[in-house]
Amino acid sequence: MLYYAQLALLLSVGGLLLGILLGLWLGRAAAGLYQQYFAFPFLEFRTGPDVFLIAAAATLAAVLLGALGAVRRAARLTPAEAMRPPAPADFSGGTAGIARALGPDEPSRMILRGLLRRPLRSGLTVVGIASALALYIAAASTTDGLDRMIDLAFGQAERGDVTVTFAEVRDARALHELQRMPGVLRVEPFRAAGARLIAGPREEREGLSGAEPGGDLSRLVDIDGRVVEPAARGALISGRLARLLDVRAGDTITAAVTEGERLRLEIPVAAVVDSPLGGSALIDRAHLNRLLREGDSLSGAYLSVDAAQLPALYAALKQTPLVAGVTVHAATLRGISDTLAESMGIMTLFTVGFSGLIVLGVVYNSARISLSERARDLASMRVLGFRRPEVAFVLLGELALLVLAALPPGMLMGVALSRYMMAQFSADLYTIPYSINAATLAEGALVVGTAAAVTALLIRGRVDRLDLVRALKTRE
């Protein structure tokens, strides 16, 4: 038994070293990709010895578990029984009755008998294929979640064309100046004030944002797509900010304003809203102005603009004093979409490759073992007059049933893993909503089916080239 354990470990060491080298290369490549597309000043890929130890321990444990399990079964045999030719399989049990009841013909019954006689092997094969499908669905659904986040943030929440930010607080006359500029169709003001939000011993540096009730160009939208209006009195805060401050609706937070008179404001929490972007406390603009002891003041405005007049508007804003910044939403959305499309496209390519390799390895390994065990039966079918396609149907039919059986649990596992990954990917500045399209599930099934089809072609060639004389020889 020790010899076989050493042999299994020797074979696994090569795969382990190759996996470590490939993982290091992929990690550095991913770090470079994220630095390039997300414009990080620096991003260095680092890993500690604990990562290698965990990977090695998991790999070697799986190898030893599989090898020693097979060796233990062989070691239980007496020498005389081990040297005797294997007895024909007994199909008189309960599985044979099930196969006879479900199988319309003899090849179909052979398929069902083969699967039911080895439930552990069949179950592990299904689990392996389902895991590969879950991996693909979870990774591909990240794109679905990001698309949903972008739609909520830029399609439903930010509906204006341009955001103008002033260098200092302005009064209502600034709105009239903006309305007279070329191409401006509609203007909605906002007030933003820097502040430290305090709740007991907890403190977060966030802002106070004053919005117009009933505004259409910039709205607060939660991750379910519902529009939430600012409360007449009190603040709407994000779920992330509520968790950081450990507050809930009805509690009171202290806002230490960091501009103007630097007031300390006691503001009740009107509601907690899970929004895709942002973490500031949203307040009715008129109420915020009263809290800050100001008149009808604003920090900027959202504009709805005639697209044909956008260059003229941009030129006019450049000549306007006290305009600190201009954001064109279409350009921002295009930049984010292009970045995500390219970076997520590369990630999806890696995931498809890994998923396909896992399916290929699991299905091919199962098929090769089954072919080795049933070579005599398949050769006997050929001698009895069955054609090559009919003989291959017995073996490939098992693979097809295993793949079909793996699809439902694989999709369920993928959905669960996707929910977990969406929660982990969410950060302080954004929340990725859970979203998964039917097309993603179909693509996952297609990836698994394609890998299984490639395996079937490889196995079909071996079945067609089966040496009948050698397979039919009985070991004495």
Tab-separated table of C-alpha atoms in Angstrom:
chain	number	residue	atom	x	y	z
A	1	MET	CA	0.000	0.000	0.000
A	2	LEU	CA	2.885	2.343	0.786
A	3	TYR	CA	4.273	1.771	-2.710
A	4	TYR	CA	1.040	2.867	-4.388
A	5	ALA	CA	0.761	5.891	-2.104
A	6	GLN	CA	4.292	6.940	-3.069
A	7	LEU	CA	3.479	6.394	-6.743
A	8	ALA	CA	0.351	8.548	-6.475
A	9	LEU	CA	2.276	11.291	-4.662
A	10	LEU	CA	5.039	11.206	-7.266
A	11	LEU	CA	2.537	11.677	-10.066
A	12	SER	CA	0.767	14.485	-8.198
A	13	VAL	CA	3.939	16.474	-7.493
A	14	GLY	CA	4.358	17.305	-11.168
A	15	GLY	CA	0.797	18.571	-11.413
A	16	LEU	CA	1.186	20.501	-8.169
A	17	LEU	CA	4.328	22.296	-9.367
A	18	LEU	CA	2.736	23.058	-12.725
A	19	GLY	CA	-0.356	24.406	-10.974
A	20	ILE	CA	1.712	26.668	-8.706
A	21	LEU	CA	3.669	28.089	-11.641
A	22	LEU	CA	0.487	28.634	-13.642
A	23	GLY	CA	-1.197	30.275	-10.646
A	24	LEU	CA	1.719	32.677	-10.142
A	25	TRP	CA	1.664	33.602	-13.819
A	26	LEU	CA	-2.102	34.170	-13.819
A	27	GLY	CA	-1.918	36.201	-10.597
A	28	ARG	CA	0.711	38.549	-12.002
A	29	ALA	CA	-1.174	38.824	-15.286
A	30	ALA	CA	-4.420	39.679	-13.469
A	31	ALA	CA	-2.669	42.296	-11.305
A	32	GLY	CA	-1.192	43.936	-14.395
A	33	LEU	CA	-4.578	43.868	-16.091
A	34	TYR	CA	-6.350	45.533	-13.162
A	35	GLN	CA	-3.622	48.152	-12.817
A	36	GLN	CA	-3.896	49.013	-16.504
A	37	TYR	CA	-7.662	49.216	-16.794
A	38	PHE	CA	-8.520	50.649	-13.374
A	39	ALA	CA	-5.626	53.151	-13.421
A	40	PHE	CA	-4.213	52.157	-10.027
A	41	PRO	CA	-0.948	54.004	-9.271
A	42	PHE	CA	0.584	50.630	-8.422
A	43	LEU	CA	-0.728	47.131	-7.861
A	44	GLU	CA	1.628	44.343	-6.890
A	45	PHE	CA	0.720	40.669	-6.857
A	46	ARG	CA	1.776	39.086	-3.583
A	47	THR	CA	1.186	35.707	-2.031
A	48	GLY	CA	2.418	34.088	1.149
A	49	PRO	CA	3.615	30.578	1.990
A	50	ASP	CA	0.232	29.784	3.564
A	51	VAL	CA	-1.383	29.864	0.108
A	52	PHE	CA	1.076	27.303	-1.251
A	53	LEU	CA	0.730	25.117	1.847
A	54	ILE	CA	-3.067	25.082	1.666
A	55	ALA	CA	-3.014	24.307	-2.063
A	56	ALA	CA	-0.455	21.523	-1.606
A	57	ALA	CA	-2.296	20.028	1.374
A	58	ALA	CA	-5.643	20.003	-0.435
A	59	THR	CA	-4.117	18.468	-3.571
A	60	LEU	CA	-2.125	15.768	-1.801
A	61	ALA	CA	-5.027	14.896	0.502
A	62	ALA	CA	-7.323	14.370	-2.482
A	63	VAL	CA	-4.686	12.237	-4.241
A	64	LEU	CA	-4.068	10.049	-1.192
A	65	LEU	CA	-7.773	9.675	-0.490
A	66	GLY	CA	-8.435	8.427	-4.005
A	67	ALA	CA	-5.378	6.195	-4.270
A	68	LEU	CA	-5.597	4.577	-0.836
A	69	GLY	CA	-9.306	3.928	-1.222
A	70	ALA	CA	-8.698	1.894	-4.376
A	71	VAL	CA	-5.659	0.111	-2.924
A	72	ARG	CA	-7.521	-0.774	0.284
A	73	ARG	CA	-10.265	-2.508	-1.679
A	74	ALA	CA	-7.676	-4.529	-3.613
A	75	ALA	CA	-5.716	-5.385	-0.453
A	76	ARG	CA	-8.775	-6.953	1.165
A	77	LEU	CA	-8.812	-9.719	-1.459
A	78	THR	CA	-7.135	-13.021	-0.650
A	79	PRO	CA	-4.244	-13.990	-2.972
A	80	ALA	CA	-6.260	-16.842	-4.515
A	81	GLU	CA	-9.238	-14.597	-5.214
A	82	ALA	CA	-7.037	-11.829	-6.587
A	83	MET	CA	-5.415	-14.214	-9.118
A	84	ARG	CA	-8.762	-15.612	-10.263
A	85	PRO	CA	-10.381	-14.008	-13.371
A	86	PRO	CA	-13.030	-11.449	-12.355
A	87	ALA	CA	-16.508	-12.909	-12.027
A	88	PRO	CA	-19.171	-11.655	-14.440
A	89	ALA	CA	-21.256	-8.815	-13.090
A	90	ASP	CA	-24.447	-9.827	-11.287
A	91	PHE	CA	-27.407	-8.050	-12.857
A	92	SER	CA	-30.103	-9.881	-10.905
A	93	GLY	CA	-30.356	-7.294	-8.152
A	94	GLY	CA	-32.635	-4.324	-7.739
A	95	THR	CA	-30.731	-2.141	-10.193
A	96	ALA	CA	-31.395	-4.636	-12.965
A	97	GLY	CA	-35.124	-4.377	-12.340
A	98	ILE	CA	-34.938	-0.594	-12.557
A	99	ALA	CA	-32.920	-0.815	-15.777
A	100	ARG	CA	-35.428	-3.252	-17.311
A	101	ALA	CA	-38.320	-0.999	-16.349
A	102	LEU	CA	-36.761	2.197	-17.699
A	103	GLY	CA	-34.684	0.985	-20.642
A	104	PRO	CA	-36.592	0.637	-23.946
A	105	ASP	CA	-33.938	-1.640	-25.476
A	106	GLU	CA	-30.905	-3.663	-24.428
A	107	PRO	CA	-28.244	-0.958	-25.063
A	108	SER	CA	-30.272	1.506	-22.982
A	109	ARG	CA	-30.627	-1.051	-20.197
A	110	MET	CA	-26.861	-1.615	-20.286
A	111	ILE	CA	-26.335	2.122	-19.831
A	112	LEU	CA	-28.654	2.290	-16.825
A	113	ARG	CA	-27.170	-0.850	-15.247
A	114	GLY	CA	-23.671	0.564	-15.581
A	115	LEU	CA	-24.659	3.807	-13.847
A	116	LEU	CA	-26.742	2.234	-11.090
A	117	ARG	CA	-24.171	-0.445	-10.222
A	118	ARG	CA	-21.570	2.210	-9.400
A	119	PRO	CA	-23.525	4.977	-7.641
A	120	LEU	CA	-20.462	6.473	-5.924
A	121	ARG	CA	-18.506	6.850	-9.160
A	122	SER	CA	-21.549	8.193	-10.988
A	123	GLY	CA	-22.270	10.626	-8.157
A	124	LEU	CA	-18.699	11.930	-8.008
A	125	THR	CA	-18.673	12.417	-11.777
A	126	VAL	CA	-21.913	14.398	-11.544
A	127	VAL	CA	-20.451	16.502	-8.711
A	128	GLY	CA	-17.307	17.231	-10.743
A	129	ILE	CA	-19.265	18.316	-13.820
A	130	ALA	CA	-21.686	20.353	-11.689
A	131	SER	CA	-18.750	22.115	-9.990
A	132	ALA	CA	-17.311	23.122	-13.352
A	133	LEU	CA	-20.695	24.464	-14.439
A	134	ALA	CA	-21.079	26.372	-11.156
A	135	LEU	CA	-17.640	27.938	-11.627
A	136	TYR	CA	-18.559	29.226	-15.065
A	137	ILE	CA	-21.987	30.528	-14.036
A	138	ALA	CA	-20.601	32.336	-10.979
A	139	ALA	CA	-17.868	34.058	-12.998
A	140	ALA	CA	-20.097	34.913	-15.956
A	141	SER	CA	-22.845	36.270	-13.696
A	142	THR	CA	-20.372	38.882	-12.443
A	143	THR	CA	-20.833	40.570	-15.803
A	144	ASP	CA	-24.611	40.361	-15.359
A	145	GLY	CA	-24.315	42.003	-11.935
A	146	LEU	CA	-22.070	44.775	-13.234
A	147	ASP	CA	-24.434	45.403	-16.152
A	148	ARG	CA	-27.297	45.650	-13.678
A	149	MET	CA	-25.314	48.028	-11.466
A	150	ILE	CA	-24.478	50.253	-14.444
A	151	ASP	CA	-28.109	50.265	-15.561
A	152	LEU	CA	-29.287	51.264	-12.086
A	153	ALA	CA	-26.599	53.913	-11.615
A	154	PHE	CA	-26.557	55.491	-15.082
A	155	GLY	CA	-29.816	54.411	-16.662
A	156	GLN	CA	-32.267	54.853	-13.803
A	157	ALA	CA	-30.551	56.986	-11.143
A	158	GLU	CA	-28.447	59.452	-13.172
A	159	ARG	CA	-30.747	60.409	-16.042
A	160	GLY	CA	-29.201	63.761	-16.895
A	161	ASP	CA	-26.630	64.424	-19.586
A	162	VAL	CA	-24.180	66.708	-17.777
A	163	THR	CA	-23.272	67.414	-14.155
A	164	VAL	CA	-21.849	70.860	-13.381
A	165	THR	CA	-19.999	71.388	-10.088
A	166	PHE	CA	-19.222	74.863	-8.781
A	167	ALA	CA	-15.962	75.810	-7.094
A	168	GLU	CA	-17.931	77.312	-4.207
A	169	VAL	CA	-21.508	77.459	-3.025
A	170	ARG	CA	-23.750	79.596	-5.293
A	171	ASP	CA	-27.216	81.044	-4.873
A	172	ALA	CA	-30.267	80.407	-7.051
A	173	ARG	CA	-29.135	82.929	-9.671
A	174	ALA	CA	-26.620	80.335	-10.883
A	175	LEU	CA	-29.532	78.200	-12.063
A	176	HIS	CA	-30.783	80.970	-14.316
A	177	GLU	CA	-27.292	81.350	-15.781
A	178	LEU	CA	-27.180	77.646	-16.597
A	179	GLN	CA	-30.669	77.680	-18.108
A	180	ARG	CA	-29.621	80.394	-20.562
A	181	MET	CA	-26.666	78.390	-21.868
A	182	PRO	CA	-26.860	76.763	-25.332
A	183	GLY	CA	-28.688	73.455	-25.556
A	184	VAL	CA	-29.836	73.316	-21.914
A	185	LEU	CA	-33.336	71.834	-21.692
A	186	ARG	CA	-33.717	71.322	-17.962
A	187	VAL	CA	-31.775	72.095	-14.771
A	188	GLU	CA	-31.967	70.487	-11.321
A	189	PRO	CA	-29.813	71.851	-8.465
A	190	PHE	CA	-28.048	69.895	-5.738
A	191	ARG	CA	-26.214	70.812	-2.556
A	192	ALA	CA	-23.232	68.804	-1.333
A	193	ALA	CA	-21.430	69.439	1.955
A	194	GLY	CA	-18.432	67.602	3.347
A	195	ALA	CA	-18.962	66.143	6.807
A	196	ARG	CA	-17.896	63.556	9.341
A	197	LEU	CA	-20.822	61.331	10.279
A	198	ILE	CA	-20.678	60.179	13.903
A	199	ALA	CA	-22.723	57.600	15.791
A	200	GLY	CA	-21.398	56.882	19.278
A	201	PRO	CA	-17.753	55.782	18.985
A	202	ARG	CA	-18.041	55.186	15.234
A	203	GLU	CA	-17.135	57.819	12.685
A	204	GLU	CA	-17.089	57.905	8.879
A	205	ARG	CA	-15.956	60.719	6.609
A	206	GLU	CA	-18.853	61.037	4.204
A	207	GLY	CA	-20.842	63.873	2.726
A	208	LEU	CA	-24.294	65.363	3.091
A	209	SER	CA	-26.115	65.483	-0.221
A	210	GLY	CA	-29.148	67.685	-0.748
A	211	ALA	CA	-31.497	66.623	-3.561
A	212	GLU	CA	-34.713	67.990	-5.015
A	213	PRO	CA	-37.894	66.056	-4.114
A	214	GLY	CA	-39.499	64.774	-7.296
A	215	GLY	CA	-36.286	65.282	-9.249
A	216	ASP	CA	-35.991	63.425	-12.524
A	217	LEU	CA	-32.380	63.974	-13.632
A	218	SER	CA	-30.781	62.485	-10.512
A	219	ARG	CA	-32.705	60.055	-8.321
A	220	LEU	CA	-31.943	57.685	-5.484
A	221	VAL	CA	-32.589	54.155	-6.742
A	222	ASP	CA	-32.140	51.042	-4.610
A	223	ILE	CA	-30.692	47.779	-5.917
A	224	ASP	CA	-34.206	46.525	-6.715
A	225	GLY	CA	-34.814	49.486	-9.034
A	226	ARG	CA	-37.228	51.352	-6.745
A	227	VAL	CA	-37.018	55.158	-6.683
A	228	VAL	CA	-36.717	56.561	-3.145
A	229	GLU	CA	-37.608	60.215	-2.565
A	230	PRO	CA	-35.637	62.274	-0.007
A	231	ALA	CA	-37.451	62.605	3.309
A	232	ALA	CA	-38.837	65.989	4.329
A	233	ARG	CA	-36.831	65.742	7.559
A	234	GLY	CA	-34.073	63.247	8.180
A	235	ALA	CA	-31.460	61.513	6.082
A	236	LEU	CA	-31.503	58.505	3.808
A	237	ILE	CA	-28.280	56.550	4.244
A	238	SER	CA	-26.893	53.568	2.376
A	239	GLY	CA	-26.892	50.087	3.844
A	240	ARG	CA	-23.089	50.081	3.851
A	241	LEU	CA	-22.954	53.348	5.807
A	242	ALA	CA	-25.595	52.086	8.234
A	243	ARG	CA	-23.506	48.987	8.938
A	244	LEU	CA	-20.333	51.027	9.423
A	245	LEU	CA	-22.064	53.397	11.863
A	246	ASP	CA	-24.188	50.621	13.393
A	247	VAL	CA	-27.405	52.608	13.040
A	248	ARG	CA	-30.873	51.895	11.689
A	249	ALA	CA	-33.965	53.859	10.772
A	250	GLY	CA	-35.091	56.005	13.706
A	251	ASP	CA	-31.600	56.487	15.167
A	252	THR	CA	-29.853	59.863	15.199
A	253	ILE	CA	-26.421	60.587	13.751
A	254	THR	CA	-24.190	63.604	14.263
A	255	ALA	CA	-22.851	65.369	11.176
A	256	ALA	CA	-19.736	67.471	11.823
A	257	VAL	CA	-19.714	69.719	8.754
A	258	THR	CA	-16.203	70.441	7.456
A	259	GLU	CA	-17.007	73.646	5.554
A	260	GLY	CA	-18.680	76.996	6.154
A	261	GLU	CA	-19.507	77.552	9.817
A	262	ARG	CA	-18.456	73.963	10.622
A	263	LEU	CA	-21.694	73.190	12.394
A	264	ARG	CA	-22.515	69.998	14.283
A	265	LEU	CA	-25.917	68.775	13.168
A	266	GLU	CA	-28.131	66.154	14.794
A	267	ILE	CA	-29.918	64.362	11.959
A	268	PRO	CA	-32.403	61.498	12.367
A	269	VAL	CA	-32.053	58.496	10.056
A	270	ALA	CA	-35.276	58.413	8.048
A	271	ALA	CA	-34.511	55.176	6.180
A	272	VAL	CA	-31.703	52.836	5.158
A	273	VAL	CA	-31.487	52.286	1.397
A	274	ASP	CA	-29.289	49.733	-0.384
A	275	SER	CA	-28.152	51.741	-3.394
A	276	PRO	CA	-25.676	50.566	-6.064
A	277	LEU	CA	-23.375	53.589	-5.835
A	278	GLY	CA	-22.475	56.181	-3.249
A	279	GLY	CA	-22.368	56.329	0.504
A	280	SER	CA	-23.401	59.872	1.444
A	281	ALA	CA	-26.444	60.821	3.509
A	282	LEU	CA	-29.241	62.130	1.263
A	283	ILE	CA	-31.384	64.985	2.568
A	284	ASP	CA	-34.047	67.237	1.085
A	285	ARG	CA	-32.085	70.198	-0.329
A	286	ALA	CA	-34.299	72.857	1.244
A	287	HIS	CA	-34.040	71.143	4.636
A	288	LEU	CA	-30.250	70.841	4.302
A	289	ASN	CA	-30.007	74.546	3.490
A	290	ARG	CA	-31.953	75.338	6.661
A	291	LEU	CA	-29.706	73.083	8.740
A	292	LEU	CA	-26.640	74.835	7.306
A	293	ARG	CA	-28.242	78.253	7.980
A	294	GLU	CA	-28.111	79.137	4.300
A	295	GLY	CA	-30.565	80.537	1.817
A	296	ASP	CA	-31.445	78.850	-1.469
A	297	SER	CA	-27.880	77.690	-2.130
A	298	LEU	CA	-26.459	74.970	-4.361
A	299	SER	CA	-23.153	73.265	-5.101
A	300	GLY	CA	-23.941	72.345	-8.686
A	301	ALA	CA	-26.648	71.178	-11.036
A	302	TYR	CA	-27.704	68.314	-13.269
A	303	LEU	CA	-28.472	69.311	-16.840
A	304	SER	CA	-30.587	67.777	-19.567
A	305	VAL	CA	-28.990	68.887	-22.826
A	306	ASP	CA	-29.679	68.772	-26.546
A	307	ALA	CA	-26.966	66.406	-27.802
A	308	ALA	CA	-26.346	68.542	-30.883
A	309	GLN	CA	-25.539	71.533	-28.651
A	310	LEU	CA	-23.213	69.685	-26.283
A	311	PRO	CA	-19.943	71.059	-27.780
A	312	ALA	CA	-21.295	74.614	-27.586
A	313	LEU	CA	-22.398	74.099	-23.987
A	314	TYR	CA	-19.029	72.673	-23.032
A	315	ALA	CA	-17.267	75.677	-24.574
A	316	ALA	CA	-19.559	78.063	-22.688
A	317	LEU	CA	-18.958	76.302	-19.369
A	318	LYS	CA	-15.195	76.547	-19.857
A	319	GLN	CA	-15.577	80.322	-20.028
A	320	THR	CA	-17.810	80.499	-16.942
A	321	PRO	CA	-16.157	81.554	-13.655
A	322	LEU	CA	-16.526	79.341	-10.577
A	323	VAL	CA	-17.260	76.179	-12.581
A	324	ALA	CA	-14.949	73.590	-11.020
A	325	GLY	CA	-15.898	70.542	-13.045
A	326	VAL	CA	-18.090	69.227	-15.833
A	327	THR	CA	-19.024	65.551	-16.141
A	328	VAL	CA	-20.551	64.250	-19.363
A	329	HIS	CA	-22.472	61.141	-18.378
A	330	ALA	CA	-22.307	59.498	-21.810
A	331	ALA	CA	-18.505	59.679	-21.815
A	332	THR	CA	-18.325	58.319	-18.261
A	333	LEU	CA	-20.664	55.458	-19.100
A	334	ARG	CA	-18.770	54.652	-22.289
A	335	GLY	CA	-15.445	54.552	-20.444
A	336	ILE	CA	-16.796	52.285	-17.708
A	337	SER	CA	-18.500	49.975	-20.203
A	338	ASP	CA	-15.379	49.661	-22.370
A	339	THR	CA	-13.175	48.963	-19.367
A	340	LEU	CA	-15.516	46.348	-17.942
A	341	ALA	CA	-16.098	44.726	-21.325
A	342	GLU	CA	-12.390	44.213	-21.922
A	343	SER	CA	-11.387	43.214	-18.404
A	344	MET	CA	-14.400	40.964	-17.836
A	345	GLY	CA	-13.960	39.490	-21.313
A	346	ILE	CA	-10.474	38.286	-20.401
A	347	MET	CA	-11.740	36.974	-17.073
A	348	THR	CA	-14.579	35.118	-18.797
A	349	LEU	CA	-12.112	33.609	-21.270
A	350	PHE	CA	-10.036	32.216	-18.407
A	351	THR	CA	-13.153	30.883	-16.697
A	352	VAL	CA	-14.429	29.174	-19.834
A	353	GLY	CA	-11.028	27.559	-20.281
A	354	PHE	CA	-10.863	26.316	-16.682
A	355	SER	CA	-14.457	25.076	-16.726
A	356	GLY	CA	-13.902	23.259	-20.001
A	357	LEU	CA	-10.707	21.634	-18.723
A	358	ILE	CA	-12.425	20.465	-15.537
A	359	VAL	CA	-15.305	18.925	-17.498
A	360	LEU	CA	-12.890	17.413	-20.004
A	361	GLY	CA	-10.795	15.882	-17.237
A	362	VAL	CA	-13.720	14.548	-15.201
A	363	VAL	CA	-15.702	13.144	-18.121
A	364	TYR	CA	-12.689	11.763	-19.985
A	365	ASN	CA	-11.335	10.080	-16.865
A	366	SER	CA	-14.709	8.506	-16.127
A	367	ALA	CA	-15.088	7.359	-19.733
A	368	ARG	CA	-11.589	5.868	-19.887
A	369	ILE	CA	-12.187	3.877	-16.701
A	370	SER	CA	-15.547	2.684	-17.977
A	371	LEU	CA	-14.017	1.706	-21.330
A	372	SER	CA	-11.250	-0.227	-19.598
A	373	GLU	CA	-13.735	-2.117	-17.430
A	374	ARG	CA	-16.247	-2.821	-20.194
A	375	ALA	CA	-13.929	-3.491	-23.113
A	376	ARG	CA	-14.885	-7.194	-23.079
A	377	ASP	CA	-18.618	-6.396	-23.072
A	378	LEU	CA	-18.258	-3.913	-25.917
A	379	ALA	CA	-16.162	-6.349	-27.941
A	380	SER	CA	-18.773	-9.055	-27.360
A	381	MET	CA	-21.438	-6.731	-28.754
A	382	ARG	CA	-19.365	-6.243	-31.890
A	383	VAL	CA	-18.971	-10.001	-32.319
A	384	LEU	CA	-22.722	-10.500	-31.826
A	385	GLY	CA	-23.433	-8.170	-34.729
A	386	PHE	CA	-23.892	-4.736	-33.174
A	387	ARG	CA	-22.569	-1.918	-35.336
A	388	ARG	CA	-19.903	0.548	-34.155
A	389	PRO	CA	-22.414	3.373	-33.479
A	390	GLU	CA	-24.547	1.020	-31.372
A	391	VAL	CA	-21.529	-0.097	-29.363
A	392	ALA	CA	-20.361	3.486	-28.866
A	393	PHE	CA	-23.896	4.417	-27.798
A	394	VAL	CA	-23.546	2.255	-24.686
A	395	LEU	CA	-20.470	4.114	-23.479
A	396	LEU	CA	-21.334	7.592	-24.703
A	397	GLY	CA	-24.893	7.248	-23.439
A	398	GLU	CA	-23.502	6.968	-19.913
A	399	LEU	CA	-21.571	10.191	-20.432
A	400	ALA	CA	-24.633	11.966	-21.796
A	401	LEU	CA	-26.789	10.941	-18.824
A	402	LEU	CA	-24.099	12.029	-16.367
A	403	VAL	CA	-23.798	15.428	-18.045
A	404	LEU	CA	-27.588	15.895	-18.125
A	405	ALA	CA	-27.841	14.883	-14.468
A	406	ALA	CA	-25.158	17.453	-13.566
A	407	LEU	CA	-26.914	20.428	-15.183
A	408	PRO	CA	-29.653	21.139	-12.557
A	409	PRO	CA	-27.396	20.880	-9.469
A	410	GLY	CA	-24.636	22.727	-11.319
A	411	MET	CA	-26.963	25.633	-12.044
A	412	LEU	CA	-28.186	25.722	-8.443
A	413	MET	CA	-24.607	25.664	-7.166
A	414	GLY	CA	-23.706	28.400	-9.655
A	415	VAL	CA	-26.551	30.622	-8.457
A	416	ALA	CA	-25.509	30.171	-4.815
A	417	LEU	CA	-21.842	30.822	-5.620
A	418	SER	CA	-22.825	33.861	-7.673
A	419	ARG	CA	-24.708	35.377	-4.733
A	420	TYR	CA	-21.675	34.860	-2.508
A	421	MET	CA	-19.285	36.384	-5.053
A	422	MET	CA	-21.512	39.435	-5.589
A	423	ALA	CA	-21.467	40.092	-1.848
A	424	GLN	CA	-17.668	39.724	-1.735
A	425	PHE	CA	-17.076	41.955	-4.770
A	426	SER	CA	-19.134	44.812	-3.327
A	427	ALA	CA	-16.953	47.537	-1.842
A	428	ASP	CA	-17.274	50.768	0.108
A	429	LEU	CA	-18.133	52.843	-2.955
A	430	TYR	CA	-20.516	50.462	-4.708
A	431	THR	CA	-22.800	47.490	-4.232
A	432	ILE	CA	-23.065	44.959	-7.045
A	433	PRO	CA	-26.670	43.726	-7.148
A	434	TYR	CA	-27.262	40.038	-7.660
A	435	SER	CA	-28.352	39.480	-11.233
A	436	ILE	CA	-28.143	36.414	-13.422
A	437	ASN	CA	-29.611	36.066	-16.888
A	438	ALA	CA	-31.097	32.967	-18.469
A	439	ALA	CA	-28.529	33.430	-21.240
A	440	THR	CA	-25.730	32.952	-18.693
A	441	LEU	CA	-27.210	29.638	-17.572
A	442	ALA	CA	-27.575	28.570	-21.201
A	443	GLU	CA	-23.969	29.553	-21.947
A	444	GLY	CA	-22.788	27.490	-18.982
A	445	ALA	CA	-24.688	24.455	-20.235
A	446	LEU	CA	-23.190	25.047	-23.691
A	447	VAL	CA	-19.634	25.152	-22.292
A	448	VAL	CA	-20.186	21.899	-20.398
A	449	GLY	CA	-21.871	20.287	-23.391
A	450	THR	CA	-19.055	21.320	-25.728
A	451	ALA	CA	-16.385	19.898	-23.415
A	452	ALA	CA	-18.386	16.676	-23.088
A	453	ALA	CA	-18.769	16.483	-26.876
A	454	VAL	CA	-14.997	16.789	-27.336
A	455	THR	CA	-14.556	13.985	-24.812
A	456	ALA	CA	-17.124	11.881	-26.659
A	457	LEU	CA	-15.202	12.263	-29.915
A	458	LEU	CA	-11.983	11.118	-28.246
A	459	ILE	CA	-13.667	8.112	-26.638
A	460	ARG	CA	-15.573	7.235	-29.813
A	461	GLY	CA	-12.267	6.882	-31.639
A	462	ARG	CA	-10.997	4.462	-28.995
A	463	VAL	CA	-14.194	2.402	-29.180
A	464	ASP	CA	-13.976	2.182	-32.964
A	465	ARG	CA	-10.345	1.036	-32.722
A	466	LEU	CA	-11.104	-1.604	-30.099
A	467	ASP	CA	-9.019	-4.787	-30.603
A	468	LEU	CA	-11.677	-7.513	-30.520
A	469	VAL	CA	-9.282	-10.457	-30.173
A	470	ARG	CA	-7.330	-8.906	-27.322
A	471	ALA	CA	-10.449	-7.718	-25.537
A	472	LEU	CA	-12.108	-11.148	-25.718
A	473	LYS	CA	-9.150	-13.046	-24.322
A	474	THR	CA	-9.843	-14.422	-20.862
A	475	ARG	CA	-7.082	-14.207	-18.269
A	476	GLU	CA	-6.402	-17.646	-16.783
